[in-house]
XYZ file of C-alpha atoms in Angstrom:
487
model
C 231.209 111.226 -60.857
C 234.246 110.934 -63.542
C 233.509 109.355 -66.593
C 235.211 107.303 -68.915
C 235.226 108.577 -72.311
C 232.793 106.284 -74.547
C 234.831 104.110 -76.415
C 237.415 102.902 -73.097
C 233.572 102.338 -71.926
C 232.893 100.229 -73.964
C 236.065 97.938 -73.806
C 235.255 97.741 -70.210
C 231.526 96.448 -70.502
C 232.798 93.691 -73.143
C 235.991 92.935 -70.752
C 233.261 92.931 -68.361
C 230.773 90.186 -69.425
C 233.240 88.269 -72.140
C 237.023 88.379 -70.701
C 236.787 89.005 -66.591
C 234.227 85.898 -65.918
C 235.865 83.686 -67.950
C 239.481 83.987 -66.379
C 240.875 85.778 -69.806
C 242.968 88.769 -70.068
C 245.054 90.991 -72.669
C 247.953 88.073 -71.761
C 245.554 85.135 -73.073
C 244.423 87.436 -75.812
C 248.406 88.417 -77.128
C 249.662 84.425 -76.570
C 246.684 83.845 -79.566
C 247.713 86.212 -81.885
C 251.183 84.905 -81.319
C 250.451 81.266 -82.011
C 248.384 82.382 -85.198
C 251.715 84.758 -86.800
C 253.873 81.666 -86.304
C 253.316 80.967 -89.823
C 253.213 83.515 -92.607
C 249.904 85.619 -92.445
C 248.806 88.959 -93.394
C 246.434 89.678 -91.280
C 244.738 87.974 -88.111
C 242.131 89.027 -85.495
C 239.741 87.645 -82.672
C 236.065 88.479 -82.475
C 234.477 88.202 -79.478
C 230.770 88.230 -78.852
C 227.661 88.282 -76.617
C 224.113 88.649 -77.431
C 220.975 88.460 -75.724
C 218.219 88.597 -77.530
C 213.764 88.419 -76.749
C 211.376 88.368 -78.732
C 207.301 88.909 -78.181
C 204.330 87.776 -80.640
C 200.900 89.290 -80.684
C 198.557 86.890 -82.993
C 193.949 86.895 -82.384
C 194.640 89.609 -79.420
C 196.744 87.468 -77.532
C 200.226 87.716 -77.003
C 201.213 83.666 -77.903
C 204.400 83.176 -77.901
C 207.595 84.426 -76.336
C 211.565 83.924 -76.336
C 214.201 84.428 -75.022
C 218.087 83.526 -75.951
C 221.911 84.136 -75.428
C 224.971 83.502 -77.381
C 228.420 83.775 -76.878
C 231.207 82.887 -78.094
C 234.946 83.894 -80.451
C 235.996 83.661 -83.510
C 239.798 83.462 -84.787
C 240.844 84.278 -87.991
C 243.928 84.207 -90.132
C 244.472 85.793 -93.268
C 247.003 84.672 -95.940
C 246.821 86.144 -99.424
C 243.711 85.253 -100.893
C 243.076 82.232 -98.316
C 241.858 82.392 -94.981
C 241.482 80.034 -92.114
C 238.826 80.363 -89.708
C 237.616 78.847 -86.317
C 235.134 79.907 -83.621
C 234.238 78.228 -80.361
C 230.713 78.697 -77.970
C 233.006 78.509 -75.118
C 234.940 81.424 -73.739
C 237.914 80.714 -72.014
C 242.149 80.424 -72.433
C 242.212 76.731 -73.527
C 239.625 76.879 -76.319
C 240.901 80.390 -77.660
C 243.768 78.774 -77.887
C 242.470 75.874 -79.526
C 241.117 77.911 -82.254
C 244.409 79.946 -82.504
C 246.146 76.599 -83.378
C 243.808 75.436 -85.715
C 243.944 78.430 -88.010
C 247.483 78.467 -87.887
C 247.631 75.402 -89.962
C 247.062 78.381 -92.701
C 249.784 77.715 -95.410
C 252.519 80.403 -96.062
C 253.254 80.518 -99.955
C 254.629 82.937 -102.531
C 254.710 86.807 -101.280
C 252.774 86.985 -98.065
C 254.536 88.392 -95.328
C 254.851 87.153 -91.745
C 253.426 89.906 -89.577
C 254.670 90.505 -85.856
C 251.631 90.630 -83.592
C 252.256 93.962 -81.931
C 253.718 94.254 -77.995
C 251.870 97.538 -77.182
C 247.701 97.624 -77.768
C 245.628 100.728 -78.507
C 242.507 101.567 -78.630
C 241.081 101.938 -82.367
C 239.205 105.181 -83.183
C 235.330 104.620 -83.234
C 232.121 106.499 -83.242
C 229.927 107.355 -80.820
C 226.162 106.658 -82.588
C 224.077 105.454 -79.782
C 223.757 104.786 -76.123
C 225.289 101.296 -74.853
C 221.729 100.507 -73.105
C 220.558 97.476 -72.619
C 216.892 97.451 -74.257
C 215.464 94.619 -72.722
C 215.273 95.850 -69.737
C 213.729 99.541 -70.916
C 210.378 97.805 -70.196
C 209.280 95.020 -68.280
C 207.456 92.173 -69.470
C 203.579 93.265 -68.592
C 204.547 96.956 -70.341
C 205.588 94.519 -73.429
C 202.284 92.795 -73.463
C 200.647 95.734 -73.093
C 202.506 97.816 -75.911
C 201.488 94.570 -78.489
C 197.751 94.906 -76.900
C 197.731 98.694 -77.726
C 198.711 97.839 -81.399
C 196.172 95.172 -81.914
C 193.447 97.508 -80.336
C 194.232 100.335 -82.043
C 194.692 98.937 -85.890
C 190.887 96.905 -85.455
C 189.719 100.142 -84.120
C 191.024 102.106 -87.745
C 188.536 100.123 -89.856
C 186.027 96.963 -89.531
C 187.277 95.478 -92.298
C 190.540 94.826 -89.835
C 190.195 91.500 -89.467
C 193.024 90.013 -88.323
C 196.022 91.641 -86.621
C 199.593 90.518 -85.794
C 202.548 92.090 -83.725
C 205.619 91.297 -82.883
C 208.763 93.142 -80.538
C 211.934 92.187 -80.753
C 215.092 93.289 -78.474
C 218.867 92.746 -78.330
C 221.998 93.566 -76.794
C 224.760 92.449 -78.557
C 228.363 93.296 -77.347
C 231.578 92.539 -79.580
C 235.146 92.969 -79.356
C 237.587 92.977 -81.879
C 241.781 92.538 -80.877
C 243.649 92.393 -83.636
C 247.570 91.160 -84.491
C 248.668 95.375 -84.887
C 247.702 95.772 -81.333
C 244.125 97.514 -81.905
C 241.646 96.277 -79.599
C 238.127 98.269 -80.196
C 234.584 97.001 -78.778
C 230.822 97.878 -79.183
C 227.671 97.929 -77.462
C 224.676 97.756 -79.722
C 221.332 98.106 -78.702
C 218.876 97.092 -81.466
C 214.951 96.938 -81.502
C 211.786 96.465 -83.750
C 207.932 96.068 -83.800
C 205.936 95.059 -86.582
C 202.537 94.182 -87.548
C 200.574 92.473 -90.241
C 197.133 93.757 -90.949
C 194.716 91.632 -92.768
C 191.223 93.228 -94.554
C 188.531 91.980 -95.357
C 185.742 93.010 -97.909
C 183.103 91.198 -99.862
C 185.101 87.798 -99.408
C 188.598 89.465 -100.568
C 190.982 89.793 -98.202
C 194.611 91.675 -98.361
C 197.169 92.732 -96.266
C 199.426 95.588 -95.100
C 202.324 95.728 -93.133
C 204.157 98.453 -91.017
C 206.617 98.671 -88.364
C 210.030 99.962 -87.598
C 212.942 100.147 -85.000
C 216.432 101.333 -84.559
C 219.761 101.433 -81.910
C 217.865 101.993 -78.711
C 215.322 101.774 -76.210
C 211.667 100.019 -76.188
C 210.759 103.275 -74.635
C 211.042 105.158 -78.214
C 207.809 103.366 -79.183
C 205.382 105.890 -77.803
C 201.947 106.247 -79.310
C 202.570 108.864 -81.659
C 205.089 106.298 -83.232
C 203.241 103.406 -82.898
C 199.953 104.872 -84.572
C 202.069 105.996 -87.646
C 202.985 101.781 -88.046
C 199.771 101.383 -87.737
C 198.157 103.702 -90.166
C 200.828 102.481 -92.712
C 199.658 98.701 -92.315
C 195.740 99.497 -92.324
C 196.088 102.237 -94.992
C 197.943 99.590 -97.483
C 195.738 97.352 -96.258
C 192.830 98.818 -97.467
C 194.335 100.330 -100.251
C 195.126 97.156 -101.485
C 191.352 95.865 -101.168
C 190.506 98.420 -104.140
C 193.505 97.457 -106.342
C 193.054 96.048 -109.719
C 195.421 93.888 -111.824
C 198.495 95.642 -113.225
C 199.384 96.340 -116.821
C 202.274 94.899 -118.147
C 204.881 96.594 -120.288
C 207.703 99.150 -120.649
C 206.877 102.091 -118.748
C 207.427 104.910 -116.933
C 207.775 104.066 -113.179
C 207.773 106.103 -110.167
C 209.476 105.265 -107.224
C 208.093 106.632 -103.452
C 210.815 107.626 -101.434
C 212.100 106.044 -98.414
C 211.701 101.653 -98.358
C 211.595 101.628 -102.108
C 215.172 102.398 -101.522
C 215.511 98.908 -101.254
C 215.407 98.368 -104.883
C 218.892 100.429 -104.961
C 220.022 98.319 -102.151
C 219.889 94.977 -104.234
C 220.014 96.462 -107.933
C 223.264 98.307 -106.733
C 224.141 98.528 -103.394
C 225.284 94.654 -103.801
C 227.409 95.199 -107.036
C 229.589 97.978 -105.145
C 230.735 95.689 -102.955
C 234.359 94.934 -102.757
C 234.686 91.598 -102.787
C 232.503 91.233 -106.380
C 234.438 94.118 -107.809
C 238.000 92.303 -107.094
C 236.715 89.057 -107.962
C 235.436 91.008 -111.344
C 232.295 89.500 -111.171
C 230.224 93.048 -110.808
C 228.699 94.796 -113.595
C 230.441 97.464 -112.112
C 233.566 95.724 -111.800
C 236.734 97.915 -113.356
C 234.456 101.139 -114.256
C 236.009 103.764 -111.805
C 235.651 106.886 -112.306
C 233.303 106.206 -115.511
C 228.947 107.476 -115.592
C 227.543 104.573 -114.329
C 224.052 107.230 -113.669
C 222.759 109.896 -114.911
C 223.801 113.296 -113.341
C 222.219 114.499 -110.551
C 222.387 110.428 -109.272
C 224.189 110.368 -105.931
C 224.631 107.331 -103.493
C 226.165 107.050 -100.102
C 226.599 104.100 -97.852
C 226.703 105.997 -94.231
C 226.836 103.907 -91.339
C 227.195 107.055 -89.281
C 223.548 107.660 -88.780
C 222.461 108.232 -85.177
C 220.667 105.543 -83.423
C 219.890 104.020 -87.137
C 219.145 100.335 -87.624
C 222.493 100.155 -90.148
C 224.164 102.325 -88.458
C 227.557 100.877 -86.840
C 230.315 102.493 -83.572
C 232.934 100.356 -85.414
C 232.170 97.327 -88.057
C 232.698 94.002 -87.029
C 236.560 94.011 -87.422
C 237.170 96.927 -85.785
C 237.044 99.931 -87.938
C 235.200 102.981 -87.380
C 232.188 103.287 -89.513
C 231.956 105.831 -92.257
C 230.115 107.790 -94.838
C 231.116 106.682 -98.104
C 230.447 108.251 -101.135
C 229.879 105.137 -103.799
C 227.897 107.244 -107.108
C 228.119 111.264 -107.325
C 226.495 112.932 -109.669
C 226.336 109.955 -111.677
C 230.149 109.182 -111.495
C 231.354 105.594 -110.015
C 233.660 106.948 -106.709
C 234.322 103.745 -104.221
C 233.405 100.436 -103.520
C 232.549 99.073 -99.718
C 235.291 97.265 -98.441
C 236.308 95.037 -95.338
C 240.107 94.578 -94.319
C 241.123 91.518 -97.115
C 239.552 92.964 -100.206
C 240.318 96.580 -99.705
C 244.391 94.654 -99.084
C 244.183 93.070 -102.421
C 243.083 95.962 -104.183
C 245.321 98.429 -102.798
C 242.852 100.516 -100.843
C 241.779 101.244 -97.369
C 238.849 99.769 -95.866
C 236.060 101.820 -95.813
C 234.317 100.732 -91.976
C 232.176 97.876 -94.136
C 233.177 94.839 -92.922
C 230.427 92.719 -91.243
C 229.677 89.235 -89.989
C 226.380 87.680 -88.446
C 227.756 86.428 -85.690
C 230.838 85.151 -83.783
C 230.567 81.833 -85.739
C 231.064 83.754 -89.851
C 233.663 85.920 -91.511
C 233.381 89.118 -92.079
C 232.255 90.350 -95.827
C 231.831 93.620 -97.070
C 228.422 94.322 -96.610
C 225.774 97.545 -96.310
C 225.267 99.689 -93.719
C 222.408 102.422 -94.666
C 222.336 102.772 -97.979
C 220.485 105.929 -99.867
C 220.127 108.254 -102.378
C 220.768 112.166 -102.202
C 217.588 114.163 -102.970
C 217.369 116.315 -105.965
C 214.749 119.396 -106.379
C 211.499 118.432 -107.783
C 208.735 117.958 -105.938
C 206.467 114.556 -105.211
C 203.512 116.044 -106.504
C 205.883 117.423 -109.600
C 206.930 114.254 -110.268
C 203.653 112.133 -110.504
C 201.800 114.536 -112.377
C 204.739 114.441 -115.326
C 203.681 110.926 -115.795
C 201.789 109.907 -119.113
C 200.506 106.473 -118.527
C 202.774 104.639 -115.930
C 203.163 103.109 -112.814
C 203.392 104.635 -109.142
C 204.922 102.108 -106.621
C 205.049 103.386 -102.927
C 206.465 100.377 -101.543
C 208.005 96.978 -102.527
C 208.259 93.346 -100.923
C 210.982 90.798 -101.647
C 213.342 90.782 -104.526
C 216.457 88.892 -106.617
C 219.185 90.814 -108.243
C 221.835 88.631 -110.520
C 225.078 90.302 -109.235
C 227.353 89.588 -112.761
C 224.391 91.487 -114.876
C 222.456 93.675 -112.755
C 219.454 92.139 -114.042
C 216.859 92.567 -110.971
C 212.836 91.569 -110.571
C 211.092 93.362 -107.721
C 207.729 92.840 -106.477
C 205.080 96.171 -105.672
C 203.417 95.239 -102.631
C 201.674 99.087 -103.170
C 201.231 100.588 -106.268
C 198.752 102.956 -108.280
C 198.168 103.199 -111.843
C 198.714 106.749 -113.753
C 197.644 108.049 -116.151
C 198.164 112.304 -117.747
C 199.281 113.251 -114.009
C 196.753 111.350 -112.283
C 196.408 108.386 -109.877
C 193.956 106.480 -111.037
C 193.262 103.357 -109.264
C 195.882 101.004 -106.697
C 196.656 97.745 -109.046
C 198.104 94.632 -107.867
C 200.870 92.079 -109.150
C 203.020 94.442 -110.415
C 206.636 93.261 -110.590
C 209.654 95.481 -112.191
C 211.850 93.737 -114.212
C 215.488 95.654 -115.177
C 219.070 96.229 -115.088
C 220.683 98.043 -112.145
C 223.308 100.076 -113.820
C 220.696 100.671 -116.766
C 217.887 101.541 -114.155
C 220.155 104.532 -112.419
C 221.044 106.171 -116.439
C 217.173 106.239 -117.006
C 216.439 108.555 -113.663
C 215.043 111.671 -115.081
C 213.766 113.056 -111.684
C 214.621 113.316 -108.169
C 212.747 114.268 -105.630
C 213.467 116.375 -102.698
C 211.888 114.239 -100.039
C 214.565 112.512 -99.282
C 213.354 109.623 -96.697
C 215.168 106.501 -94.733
C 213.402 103.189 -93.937
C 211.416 103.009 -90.989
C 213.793 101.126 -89.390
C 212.988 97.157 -90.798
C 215.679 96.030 -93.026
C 217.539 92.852 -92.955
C 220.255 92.030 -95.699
C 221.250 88.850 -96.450
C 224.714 87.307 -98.068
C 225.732 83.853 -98.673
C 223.810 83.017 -95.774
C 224.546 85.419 -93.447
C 222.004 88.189 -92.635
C 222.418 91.844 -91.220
C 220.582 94.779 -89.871
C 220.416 97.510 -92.300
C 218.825 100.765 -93.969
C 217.406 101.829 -96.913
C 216.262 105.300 -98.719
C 215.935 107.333 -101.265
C 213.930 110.719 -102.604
C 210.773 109.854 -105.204
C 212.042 109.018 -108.326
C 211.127 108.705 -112.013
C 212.900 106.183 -114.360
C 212.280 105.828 -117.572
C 211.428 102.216 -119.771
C 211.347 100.542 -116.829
C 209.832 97.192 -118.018
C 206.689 95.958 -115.616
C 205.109 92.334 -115.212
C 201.404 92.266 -114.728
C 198.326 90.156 -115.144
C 196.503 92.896 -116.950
């Protein structure tokens, strides 16, 4: 058997199931380009899409609900300067992409853009290969998805009887895009994505708290196996529990230690958000004009990598065409890039760095996250904790709001332990950390060497639009951290 090499593959699935069936070809695709660059543009593309997606819900040891859904559909985009006109259509075929071709050609054509020639001859745009192109639905059938939700429930009441209540949930999708664009580059992507979660809830002398665990990732249903799917569940039923025994927190300034891995997701918001392009050009980040200045303290390194195999974030090409990359936003405490998509990394004279992302067919692309993490340093966990005075250990964190223009951010420690002289004393609960993101990374006097991802459970949103991503970091210890309690 000859095959094709992966990413010709992959233009031929999405040619398959979103060009072929619906009478369209490179002909149909070239005559909308063409009607778009009759007016003066800079930069135009189509974005096509399919997705199938199913989803499974495990609630009092029954599995209740079920769903099941597909979407299709292109969006056509023209870019002028600053401006850019936008239309997408449900339906797939010549007349409507067509339709939408004329519509955002109304774009107006003022001062120095340029009218670009939509290119004769097509290529194929370099990619990555990060995953399989399965599709994950099918990795199971529907009784082994019951049954995988059943083993969860089963096995998290069996941890402890003060389980009380469990819930589950599987999700799977296969989402196939292609991207032609006006220099001829035509790239597409098949994207497997899954995830299973649970909720916990424990019970004890008329208390009751909860714990949550899960995870997921580019591929199969077949990667949750039981050695996996115990580890979720020990993480729900251990916070679970752990959280039964918590006490109020203490409020203050303080030392605070971060766990490694989804606490990461404090660096996500605090300053993950504020390196993206389209705040820095608009001037509106904290970090906004500081190139090449200590924005950390040394030792402080952060990547955005959407190279990752098989990761949740991670990305074969970004969602106008680009091969995904590993870029290098902090080292060693020195401000090195922002993440850009194709119109802000344009207006500021730079390349795009693989980080433009939409939702869906129907939104424009932004520059958004991939997997964003901290390098690990050399100190140890165990090192780390016992250095504390009188502080506050938080091993993992719920929702969160982070004021782009300041940094300012306020985080919420859904698990957390109180220390004090090196020890861990007691969980507490209603801790909330309150700070500045640029701030934040010039007080990090440790770093750990346990560098971890995310399970596998993020979701990022952005002016409405959300997208899979990842998180991580090593443990780390920031100083004068300040920390809202009830305490």
């Amino acid at each position: 058997m000859i095959s094709r090499e992966p990413t010709i593959e992959r233009l031929a699935i999405a040619e398959a199931l979103m060009l072929q069936p619906f009478g369209l070809g490179e002909s149909a695709i070239s005559k909308a380009l063409a009607t778009i660059a009759e007016h003066r543009i800079d930069d135009a593309d189509l974005y096509f899409q399919t997705t199938r997606h199913e989803g499974w819900s495990l609630e009092e040891g029954i599995v209740k609900s079920g769903s099941f859904s597909i979407d299709q559909g292109v969006g056509v985009r023209a870019v002028s300067g600053e401006k850019t006109a936008f239309a997408y259509s449900d339906e797939l075929s010549e007349e409507s992409l067509l339709d939408a071709a004329r519509t955002v050609r109304t774009i107006a054509a003022a001062g120095q853009q340029r009218r670009i020639k939509v290119a004769r001859r097509t290529h194929v745009a370099a990619s990555r290969v990060l995953y399989a192109p399965t599709d994950p639905i099918g990795t199971l059938d529907s009784n082994q998805k019951v049954a995988l939700l059943e083993r969860v429930e089963k096995l998290a009441r069996a941890k402890d009887p003060r389980i009380v209540q469990v819930m589950a949930g599987l999700a799977a999708e296969y989402d196939v895009v292609m991207v032609a664009r006006a220099d001829g580059s035509r790239a597409a992507d098949v994207r497997p994505l899954v995830r299973l979660s649970l909720t916990v809830i424990a019970e004890q002398d008329g208390r009751r708290e909860m714990g949550t665990g899960g995870g997921g990732g580019r591929f199969g249903l077949g990667f949750f196996q039981d050695a996996v799917i115990e580890s979720y569940v020990n993480h729900a039923v251990n916070a679970a529990l752990t959280n039964l025994e918590s006490r109020p927190a203490r409020a203050g300034e303080m030392t605070v230690v971060l766990g490694p891995g989804w606490p990461g997701v404090l660096l996500h918001e605090a300053v993950g958000h504020g390196l993206e392009g389209d705040f820095n050009r608009k001037g509106s980040s904290t970090f906004a004009g500081r190139m090449g200045q200590r924005v950390a303290a040394k030792g402080v390194t952060v990547l955005d990598d959407g190279t990752l195999a098989d990761r949740r974030g991670s990305l074969n090409i970004d969602d106008e065409g680009h091969a995904s990359q590993r870029n290098v936003l902090i080292e060693d405490g020195i401000l090195k890039g922002y993440l850009q998509d194709s119109l802000n990394a344009r207006l500021m004279g730079v390349k795009p760095t693989g980080n433009g992302r939409r939702e869906s067919y129907a939104h424009l692309p932004m520059p958004r996250m991939t997997n964003t993490y901290m390098l690990a340093g050399t100190r140890t966990r165990e090192e780390i904790v016992a250095s504390i005075e009188r502080g506050l250990y938080a091993t993992n964190f719920g929702g969160g709001q982070v004021d782009i223009t300041s940094g300012k951010f306020v985080f919420s420690a859904n698990e957390a332990f109180w220390v004090e002289k090196g020890k861990i004393l007691y969980p507490v609960k209603g801790a909330t950390i309150v700070g500045s993101g640029p701030e934040a990374l010039k007080r990090v006097s440790m770093i750990g060497n346990d560098l971890e991802l995310d399970t596998g459970v993020g979701v990022c949103g952005k002016e409405g639009q959300s997208v899979p991503v990842g998180v991580g970091q090593p443990t780390l210890r920031i100083e004068r951290l300040t920390v809202g309690g009830t305490a």
